[in-house]
Coordinates of C-alpha atoms in Angstrom, one line a residue:
M1 CA 100.4 16.9 -78.3
S2 CA 100.5 20.2 -80.2
D3 CA 100.8 23.5 -78.3
F4 CA 97.7 24.6 -80.2
F5 CA 94.1 23.5 -80.2
D6 CA 94.1 23.3 -84.0
E7 CA 95.6 24.9 -87.1
L8 CA 93.1 27.7 -87.2
E9 CA 94.9 29.4 -84.4
T10 CA 98.1 29.9 -86.3
R11 CA 96.7 31.0 -89.7
A12 CA 98.1 34.2 -91.2
P13 CA 95.9 37.0 -90.0
E14 CA 95.0 38.0 -93.6
V15 CA 93.9 34.4 -94.3
R16 CA 91.6 34.4 -91.2
E17 CA 90.1 37.7 -92.2
A18 CA 89.5 36.6 -95.7
D19 CA 87.8 33.4 -94.5
L20 CA 85.5 35.3 -92.1
F21 CA 84.3 37.8 -94.7
R22 CA 84.0 35.1 -97.3
R23 CA 81.5 33.3 -95.1
L24 CA 79.8 36.4 -93.6
P25 CA 77.5 37.3 -96.5
G26 CA 75.9 33.9 -96.7
H27 CA 75.6 33.8 -92.9
I28 CA 73.8 37.2 -92.7
G29 CA 71.5 36.2 -95.6
A30 CA 70.4 33.0 -93.9
A31 CA 70.1 34.8 -90.6
M32 CA 67.8 37.5 -92.0
E33 CA 65.7 34.9 -93.6
K34 CA 65.3 32.5 -90.6
A35 CA 65.3 35.0 -87.7
P36 CA 62.5 37.5 -88.6
A37 CA 63.3 40.1 -86.0
L38 CA 66.9 40.2 -87.2
G39 CA 65.6 40.5 -90.8
A40 CA 63.5 43.5 -89.7
H41 CA 66.5 45.0 -87.8
L42 CA 68.6 44.7 -91.0
K43 CA 65.9 45.7 -93.4
G44 CA 67.3 47.0 -96.7
V45 CA 70.7 45.4 -96.1
D46 CA 72.2 43.5 -99.1
P47 CA 74.0 40.6 -97.4
A48 CA 76.2 40.0 -100.5
A49 CA 77.7 43.5 -100.0
I50 CA 79.0 42.7 -96.4
I51 CA 82.5 41.6 -97.5
S52 CA 84.7 43.8 -95.3
R53 CA 85.0 45.4 -91.9
E54 CA 84.1 48.7 -93.5
A55 CA 80.9 47.3 -95.0
L56 CA 80.1 45.5 -91.7
A57 CA 80.5 48.9 -89.8
D58 CA 77.6 50.3 -91.8
L59 CA 75.1 47.9 -90.3
P60 CA 73.1 49.0 -87.2
V61 CA 74.3 47.8 -83.8
L62 CA 72.1 45.4 -81.9
R63 CA 71.8 46.1 -78.2
K64 CA 70.5 44.1 -75.2
E65 CA 67.7 46.6 -74.9
D66 CA 66.6 45.7 -78.4
L67 CA 66.5 42.0 -77.5
M68 CA 64.7 42.6 -74.2
R69 CA 62.0 44.7 -75.9
A70 CA 61.5 42.1 -78.6
Q71 CA 61.5 39.2 -76.1
K72 CA 58.9 41.0 -74.0
A73 CA 56.6 41.4 -77.0
E74 CA 57.2 37.9 -78.4
P75 CA 58.7 35.5 -75.8
P76 CA 60.9 33.8 -75.5
F77 CA 63.5 34.9 -78.1
G78 CA 61.7 37.9 -79.8
G79 CA 62.3 36.5 -83.3
F80 CA 66.0 36.7 -83.0
A81 CA 66.6 32.9 -82.9
A82 CA 66.5 31.0 -86.1
Q83 CA 63.0 29.6 -86.8
D84 CA 64.1 26.6 -88.8
G85 CA 62.2 23.9 -87.0
S86 CA 65.1 23.1 -84.6
V87 CA 64.6 23.1 -80.8
P88 CA 67.3 24.3 -78.5
S89 CA 68.5 21.6 -76.1
R90 CA 68.5 24.1 -73.3
V91 CA 67.0 27.6 -72.6
F92 CA 68.5 30.0 -70.1
L93 CA 67.3 33.1 -68.3
S94 CA 69.9 35.8 -67.4
P95 CA 69.4 39.1 -65.5
G96 CA 67.6 41.7 -67.6
P97 CA 65.6 39.5 -67.9
I98 CA 66.8 38.0 -71.2
W99 CA 66.4 34.5 -72.6
E100 CA 69.2 32.7 -74.4
P101 CA 69.0 29.4 -76.4
Q102 CA 71.8 26.9 -76.3
G103 CA 73.4 26.5 -79.7
E104 CA 74.3 23.4 -81.6
G105 CA 77.1 20.9 -81.2
S106 CA 79.1 19.6 -78.3
D107 CA 80.8 22.9 -77.6
P108 CA 78.1 25.5 -78.4
W109 CA 79.8 28.4 -76.6
L110 CA 83.3 27.6 -78.1
A111 CA 84.9 27.2 -74.8
A112 CA 87.2 24.2 -75.5
R113 CA 89.8 26.4 -77.3
A114 CA 90.1 28.8 -74.4
L115 CA 90.4 25.9 -71.9
F116 CA 93.1 24.3 -74.0
A117 CA 95.0 27.6 -74.0
A118 CA 94.7 27.6 -70.2
G119 CA 96.4 24.2 -70.1
F120 CA 93.4 21.9 -69.8
R121 CA 94.0 18.6 -71.6
P122 CA 92.1 15.4 -72.5
G123 CA 91.8 13.2 -69.4
D124 CA 91.9 16.0 -66.9
V125 CA 89.4 16.1 -64.1
V126 CA 87.8 19.6 -64.0
H127 CA 86.2 21.1 -60.9
N128 CA 83.6 23.6 -62.4
S129 CA 82.4 26.2 -59.9
F130 CA 80.5 28.3 -62.3
A131 CA 76.7 28.5 -61.6
Y132 CA 74.4 26.0 -63.3
H133 CA 71.2 27.7 -62.1
M134 CA 69.2 29.5 -64.8
T135 CA 72.1 31.2 -66.5
P136 CA 74.5 29.3 -68.9
G137 CA 77.8 30.0 -67.1
G138 CA 78.3 26.5 -65.7
F139 CA 77.3 24.9 -69.0
I140 CA 79.6 27.1 -71.0
F141 CA 82.7 25.7 -69.3
D142 CA 81.2 22.2 -68.7
T143 CA 80.4 21.5 -72.3
G144 CA 83.8 23.0 -73.4
A145 CA 85.7 20.9 -71.0
R146 CA 83.9 17.7 -72.0
A147 CA 84.3 18.5 -75.7
L148 CA 88.0 18.7 -75.0
G149 CA 87.9 15.2 -73.4
C150 CA 87.9 16.2 -69.7
S151 CA 85.8 14.7 -66.9
V152 CA 83.8 17.4 -65.1
F153 CA 82.6 17.7 -61.5
P154 CA 79.6 20.1 -61.7
A155 CA 80.2 21.9 -58.4
G156 CA 78.3 25.1 -59.1
V157 CA 78.6 27.9 -56.5
G158 CA 78.3 27.8 -52.7
N159 CA 78.6 24.8 -50.3
T160 CA 82.3 25.6 -50.0
E161 CA 83.1 22.9 -47.5
M162 CA 81.5 20.2 -49.7
Q163 CA 83.5 21.6 -52.7
V164 CA 86.7 21.3 -50.6
E165 CA 85.7 17.7 -49.8
A166 CA 85.1 16.9 -53.5
I167 CA 88.5 18.3 -54.5
A168 CA 90.3 16.3 -51.8
A169 CA 88.5 13.1 -53.0
L170 CA 88.5 13.6 -56.8
R171 CA 92.0 15.3 -57.0
P172 CA 91.1 17.5 -60.0
R173 CA 94.0 19.1 -61.9
A174 CA 91.9 21.9 -63.4
W175 CA 89.4 24.4 -61.9
S176 CA 87.0 26.9 -63.5
G177 CA 84.9 29.6 -61.9
T178 CA 85.0 33.3 -60.9
P179 CA 88.4 34.8 -60.2
D180 CA 87.9 35.2 -56.4
Y181 CA 86.0 32.0 -55.5
L182 CA 89.1 29.8 -56.0
K183 CA 90.7 31.7 -53.1
V184 CA 87.7 31.1 -50.9
I185 CA 88.0 27.4 -51.6
L186 CA 91.7 27.3 -51.0
D187 CA 91.4 29.3 -47.8
K188 CA 88.7 27.0 -46.6
A189 CA 90.9 23.9 -47.4
E190 CA 93.7 25.4 -45.3
E191 CA 91.2 26.1 -42.5
V192 CA 89.9 22.5 -42.3
G193 CA 93.2 20.8 -43.1
A194 CA 92.1 19.4 -46.5
D195 CA 94.5 18.8 -49.4
C196 CA 93.5 20.7 -52.5
S197 CA 97.0 20.8 -53.9
S198 CA 96.0 18.8 -56.9
I199 CA 94.7 22.0 -58.6
E200 CA 97.4 23.2 -60.9
I201 CA 95.5 25.3 -63.5
A202 CA 92.4 27.4 -63.6
S203 CA 90.3 29.2 -66.2
V204 CA 88.3 32.1 -64.8
G205 CA 85.7 34.6 -66.0
G206 CA 82.8 36.7 -64.9
G207 CA 85.0 39.3 -63.1
A208 CA 88.3 40.9 -63.0
L209 CA 91.4 38.9 -62.1
F210 CA 93.5 41.5 -60.3
P211 CA 97.3 41.1 -60.5
A212 CA 97.8 40.6 -56.8
L213 CA 95.3 37.8 -56.8
R214 CA 96.9 36.1 -59.8
E215 CA 100.3 36.3 -58.0
E216 CA 98.8 34.8 -54.8
Y217 CA 97.5 31.9 -56.9
A218 CA 100.9 31.4 -58.4
R219 CA 102.5 31.3 -55.0
R220 CA 100.0 28.5 -54.1
G221 CA 101.0 26.6 -57.3
V222 CA 98.0 27.4 -59.5
S223 CA 98.4 29.0 -63.0
V224 CA 95.3 31.1 -63.6
L225 CA 94.2 32.5 -67.0
Q226 CA 91.2 34.6 -67.9
T227 CA 88.4 34.4 -70.4
Y228 CA 86.0 37.0 -71.6
A229 CA 82.5 35.7 -72.2
T230 CA 78.9 36.7 -72.4
A231 CA 75.8 34.5 -71.9
D232 CA 74.5 35.5 -75.4
L233 CA 77.7 34.8 -77.3
G234 CA 80.0 32.4 -75.4
I235 CA 83.8 32.7 -75.1
I236 CA 84.7 35.8 -77.1
A237 CA 88.4 36.0 -76.1
Y238 CA 90.8 34.3 -73.8
E239 CA 94.3 34.5 -72.4
S240 CA 97.2 32.3 -73.4
E241 CA 100.3 31.5 -71.5
A242 CA 101.9 34.7 -72.9
R243 CA 99.5 36.7 -70.7
E244 CA 99.6 39.6 -73.1
G245 CA 96.0 40.6 -73.7
M246 CA 93.3 38.3 -74.8
I247 CA 93.1 36.5 -78.1
V248 CA 89.8 36.8 -80.0
N249 CA 88.2 33.3 -80.4
E250 CA 87.9 31.8 -83.8
Q251 CA 84.3 32.2 -85.3
F252 CA 83.9 35.7 -84.0
I253 CA 84.3 39.1 -85.5
V254 CA 85.1 41.8 -82.9
E255 CA 84.9 45.5 -83.5
I256 CA 85.7 48.3 -81.0
V257 CA 83.4 51.2 -81.5
R258 CA 82.8 54.6 -79.9
P259 CA 80.4 54.1 -77.0
G260 CA 76.8 54.9 -78.0
T261 CA 77.5 54.5 -81.7
G262 CA 78.5 51.9 -84.2
E263 CA 81.5 53.7 -85.5
P264 CA 84.8 51.8 -85.1
V265 CA 87.7 53.6 -83.4
A266 CA 91.4 53.5 -84.2
D267 CA 93.4 50.5 -83.0
G268 CA 94.5 51.1 -79.4
E269 CA 91.7 53.5 -78.6
V270 CA 89.3 52.3 -75.9
G271 CA 85.7 51.7 -77.0
E272 CA 82.8 49.4 -76.7
M273 CA 83.1 45.8 -77.9
V274 CA 80.7 44.8 -80.7
V275 CA 80.6 41.2 -81.7
T276 CA 79.3 39.2 -84.7
T277 CA 78.8 35.5 -84.2
F278 CA 78.5 32.7 -86.7
N279 CA 76.0 30.8 -84.5
R280 CA 73.4 29.6 -86.9
H281 CA 70.7 29.2 -84.3
Y282 CA 71.2 32.5 -82.5
P283 CA 72.8 34.7 -85.2
L284 CA 73.6 37.9 -83.4
I285 CA 75.1 40.5 -85.9
R286 CA 77.0 43.5 -84.5
F287 CA 75.8 42.7 -81.0
A288 CA 77.0 45.4 -78.5
T289 CA 78.3 43.8 -75.3
G290 CA 78.3 47.0 -73.3
D291 CA 81.9 46.3 -72.2
L292 CA 84.9 48.4 -73.0
S293 CA 88.2 47.2 -74.4
A294 CA 90.8 48.2 -77.0
V295 CA 92.7 46.4 -79.8
L296 CA 96.2 45.4 -78.8
A297 CA 98.6 45.7 -81.7
G298 CA 100.7 42.8 -82.9
Q299 CA 100.5 39.1 -82.4
S300 CA 100.8 37.1 -79.2
P301 CA 104.2 35.7 -78.4
C302 CA 102.5 32.3 -77.8
G303 CA 102.2 31.8 -81.6
R304 CA 98.5 32.4 -81.9
T305 CA 97.8 34.9 -84.6
G306 CA 94.2 36.1 -83.8
M307 CA 93.3 39.7 -83.1
R308 CA 94.1 40.6 -79.5
I309 CA 92.2 42.9 -77.2
K310 CA 93.3 44.3 -73.9
G311 CA 90.5 42.5 -72.0
W312 CA 87.7 44.0 -70.0
M313 CA 88.2 47.6 -69.2
G314 CA 84.9 48.7 -67.7
R315 CA 81.3 49.3 -68.8
A316 CA 80.4 51.4 -71.9
D317 CA 76.9 52.4 -70.7
Q318 CA 77.4 56.0 -69.8
R319 CA 73.9 57.3 -70.2
T320 CA 73.6 60.0 -67.5
K321 CA 70.8 62.0 -66.1
I322 CA 71.6 65.7 -65.9
K323 CA 69.2 68.3 -64.6
G324 CA 66.5 65.7 -64.8
M325 CA 67.2 64.8 -68.5
F326 CA 69.2 61.8 -69.8
V327 CA 72.2 62.6 -72.0
D328 CA 73.5 59.7 -74.1
P329 CA 77.0 59.1 -75.6
A330 CA 75.3 59.1 -79.0
Q331 CA 74.4 62.7 -78.5
V332 CA 78.0 63.7 -77.8
N333 CA 78.9 61.8 -81.0
A334 CA 76.3 63.8 -82.9
I335 CA 77.9 67.0 -81.8
V336 CA 81.3 65.8 -82.9
K337 CA 79.8 65.0 -86.3
R338 CA 78.4 68.5 -86.7
H339 CA 81.8 70.0 -86.2
P340 CA 84.5 68.4 -88.3
E341 CA 87.1 70.5 -86.5
I342 CA 86.7 68.2 -83.4
S343 CA 88.8 65.0 -83.2
R344 CA 87.6 63.8 -79.8
A345 CA 85.2 65.0 -77.1
R346 CA 84.3 64.2 -73.5
L347 CA 81.4 65.6 -71.6
V348 CA 82.2 66.2 -67.9
V349 CA 79.3 66.5 -65.5
T350 CA 80.0 68.2 -62.1
R351 CA 78.1 70.1 -59.5
D352 CA 78.1 73.9 -59.3
G353 CA 76.6 74.7 -55.9
D354 CA 73.2 73.0 -55.9
Q355 CA 73.0 72.7 -59.7
D356 CA 74.3 70.1 -62.2
A357 CA 76.8 71.6 -64.6
M358 CA 78.4 70.1 -67.8
T359 CA 81.5 71.0 -69.7
L360 CA 82.3 69.6 -73.2
N361 CA 86.0 69.2 -73.5
V362 CA 87.1 69.0 -77.1
E363 CA 90.4 68.1 -78.8
L364 CA 90.6 70.0 -82.1
K365 CA 92.3 68.5 -85.1
E366 CA 95.8 69.6 -85.9
G367 CA 96.0 73.1 -87.3
V368 CA 92.5 74.1 -86.2
S369 CA 92.2 77.3 -84.0
A370 CA 89.8 77.5 -81.1
S371 CA 89.0 81.1 -82.1
D372 CA 86.6 82.6 -84.6
G373 CA 83.5 81.6 -82.7
L374 CA 84.1 77.9 -82.9
A375 CA 83.5 77.3 -79.1
E376 CA 80.3 79.3 -79.3
A377 CA 79.1 77.2 -82.2
I378 CA 79.9 74.0 -80.5
A379 CA 78.1 75.2 -77.3
A380 CA 75.1 76.0 -79.5
S381 CA 75.1 72.5 -80.8
L382 CA 75.5 71.1 -77.3
R383 CA 72.3 73.0 -76.2
E384 CA 70.4 72.0 -79.4
V385 CA 71.3 68.3 -79.2
T386 CA 71.0 67.8 -75.4
K387 CA 68.4 70.5 -74.7
L388 CA 70.7 71.6 -71.8
G389 CA 73.2 74.4 -71.6
G390 CA 76.9 73.9 -70.9
T391 CA 80.3 75.3 -71.6
V392 CA 82.9 74.2 -74.1
T393 CA 86.6 74.0 -73.4
S394 CA 89.3 73.3 -75.9
V395 CA 92.2 71.0 -74.7
D396 CA 95.4 70.1 -76.3
P397 CA 95.5 66.9 -78.5
G398 CA 96.2 63.8 -76.4
V399 CA 94.9 65.4 -73.1
L400 CA 91.6 63.4 -73.0
P401 CA 92.2 60.1 -71.3
N402 CA 92.1 57.0 -73.5
D403 CA 89.6 55.2 -71.3
G404 CA 86.5 54.9 -73.5
K405 CA 84.6 57.5 -71.6
V406 CA 82.5 59.9 -73.6
I407 CA 80.5 61.1 -70.6
A408 CA 82.4 61.4 -67.3
D409 CA 80.1 61.9 -64.2
E410 CA 82.2 63.6 -61.6
R411 CA 79.4 64.8 -59.4
T412 CA 79.7 64.5 -55.6
Y413 CA 77.0 65.2 -53.1
D414 CA 79.0 65.6 -49.9

């Protein structure tokens, strides 16, 4: 059997990019026509013009808050699902609350490719410990494994002793679930004297797989690889045996943007993941995940040629209440736009006695002086945009951390 799921994984990057943007205009056009809320969201957009990343970046970002407002006004999907006469085979409810329809096909969340990269193969028995209740997590991995030709035990979460009994009886080679729950199962197996040594590989998601935990699994004979997925989109990226970042799944366009905006950042800079899917039934265009990551340069040593990201690096939602008023990363970006001398900025919130205080740290572009009233002008913009006073400090280029934070809340109340 091949080391790859299919030939798409090893295409030249420029071939993949050309194929994605060849298909994108027609997809956007059909989505605008069949999903009325998306059509309204993209009103005035000419789909035929969206033939590059630069053109895509001009479209507005769609956020969960937009979906929730629309779904509350027009349940269940708020007009963002295609109204083409088709009926989703399943409907899910995730925290928010937010409704999600199951897409078409045997692998609607595109999980099979990620499972193959984790070592799952046709004929394997898979013990799936993702939740099947209300949210789609369990079904994402269940359908992907079955599409790959595996047999699935739908364990769900909880009832750990019964899960141990099932593993001892069914002898599954593969496991899927959250990163820490496998340890709970293996520890329980040791406690009760059950043999769960059949598990050799695992695909995990829904949380961080810390290096120490991965190493512990390896000592216990289990190779564990991560996925990055959302209930709305499916498996967006996955690890391969190279374990160098995560490879963006085929059929997705991933952008990394400055938090609170839709503006792409330079490769390597941390920002918010914005994803465009080719799902015809739930065609989310430039959907903001709320998660931080960064593009990892180069191609994976495993031979897959897709874009790589560094994986989950935290949450992008940095909206912060200061002196009783919310300040949003988009406001910080508006200040940066007003002053072309600024290359990067970070608003730091602290306490000054019993009062909130904020300082806007700015990196100036090469050759720009902090004198001649520039700091005062930026401070005036800070007050005008946020309606709050604060100080401005110029820092050397490269001083601000590359962690995606536009607003850093460093307040303590000890």
